[in-house]
Amino acid sequence: MERLRSSPLHANICTALDRQLEAIRGLQARRKDELGSGDARPRHGPPRCQDERVLLALAVALRALALATRRVRTALWCALQMTLPK
């Protein structure tokens, strides 16, 4: 879009994209923590109850990603509207 406009995008758009990337990396880290805490369970039989703190951290990270995704979608829509010819 920057090339179509021949000028850089607003700083808020870049910030929204950066925050979404941070949220993705945070969710990936929480998911690795969740998988790492489940390695001690036996391969067969019912799964053990996982540590609630790990699941809560995963839920918080997922909520942050959802919020960041909403914001970046809005920012990119605004950038598209500014890019389109009038």
Coordinates of C-alpha atoms in Angstrom, one line a residue, residues 7-80:
S7 CA 4.2 7.8 0.8
P8 CA 4.6 5.9 4.1
L9 CA 1.6 4.8 6.0
H10 CA 0.5 6.4 9.2
A11 CA 2.5 5.4 12.3
N12 CA -0.6 3.9 14.0
I13 CA -0.9 1.3 11.2
C14 CA 2.7 0.2 11.7
T15 CA 2.2 0.1 15.5
A16 CA -0.9 -2.1 15.1
L17 CA 1.0 -4.5 12.9
D18 CA 3.8 -4.7 15.4
R19 CA 1.4 -5.3 18.3
Q20 CA -0.2 -8.1 16.4
L21 CA 3.1 -9.7 15.8
E22 CA 4.0 -9.4 19.5
A23 CA 0.6 -11.0 20.4
I24 CA 1.3 -13.9 17.9
R25 CA 4.7 -14.5 19.5
G26 CA 3.3 -14.4 23.0
L27 CA 0.6 -16.9 22.1
Q28 CA 3.2 -19.2 20.6
A29 CA 5.3 -19.0 23.7
R30 CA 2.3 -19.8 25.9
R31 CA 1.4 -22.7 23.7
K32 CA 4.9 -24.1 24.0
D33 CA 4.6 -23.8 27.8
E34 CA 1.3 -25.7 27.6
L35 CA 2.8 -28.5 25.5
G36 CA 5.9 -28.6 27.7
S37 CA 3.8 -29.1 30.9
G38 CA 1.9 -32.0 29.3
D39 CA 5.0 -34.0 28.5
A40 CA 4.9 -35.8 31.9
R41 CA 1.5 -37.4 31.3
P42 CA 1.2 -41.0 30.3
R43 CA 0.6 -41.7 26.6
H44 CA -2.5 -43.8 27.3
G45 CA -5.4 -43.3 29.6
P46 CA -7.3 -40.2 30.5
P47 CA -5.3 -36.9 30.3
R48 CA -4.3 -35.4 33.6
C49 CA -5.7 -32.0 34.6
Q50 CA -3.2 -29.4 33.5
D51 CA -1.9 -26.6 35.6
E52 CA -4.5 -23.9 35.7
R53 CA -1.9 -21.1 35.5
V54 CA -0.6 -22.4 32.2
L55 CA -4.2 -22.6 30.8
L56 CA -5.0 -19.1 32.1
A57 CA -1.9 -17.7 30.6
L58 CA -2.8 -19.3 27.3
A59 CA -6.3 -17.8 27.5
V60 CA -5.0 -14.3 28.2
A61 CA -2.6 -14.6 25.3
L62 CA -5.4 -15.7 23.0
R63 CA -7.5 -12.8 24.1
A64 CA -4.7 -10.4 23.5
L65 CA -4.2 -11.8 20.0
A66 CA -7.9 -11.4 19.2
L67 CA -7.9 -7.8 20.3
A68 CA -4.7 -7.1 18.3
T69 CA -6.2 -8.8 15.2
R70 CA -9.3 -6.6 15.4
R71 CA -7.2 -3.5 15.7
V72 CA -4.9 -4.4 12.8
R73 CA -7.9 -5.3 10.6
T74 CA -9.4 -1.9 11.2
A75 CA -6.0 -0.1 10.6
L76 CA -5.5 -2.0 7.4
W77 CA -9.0 -1.2 6.2
C78 CA -8.3 2.5 6.9
A79 CA -5.0 2.2 5.0
L80 CA -6.8 0.7 2.1

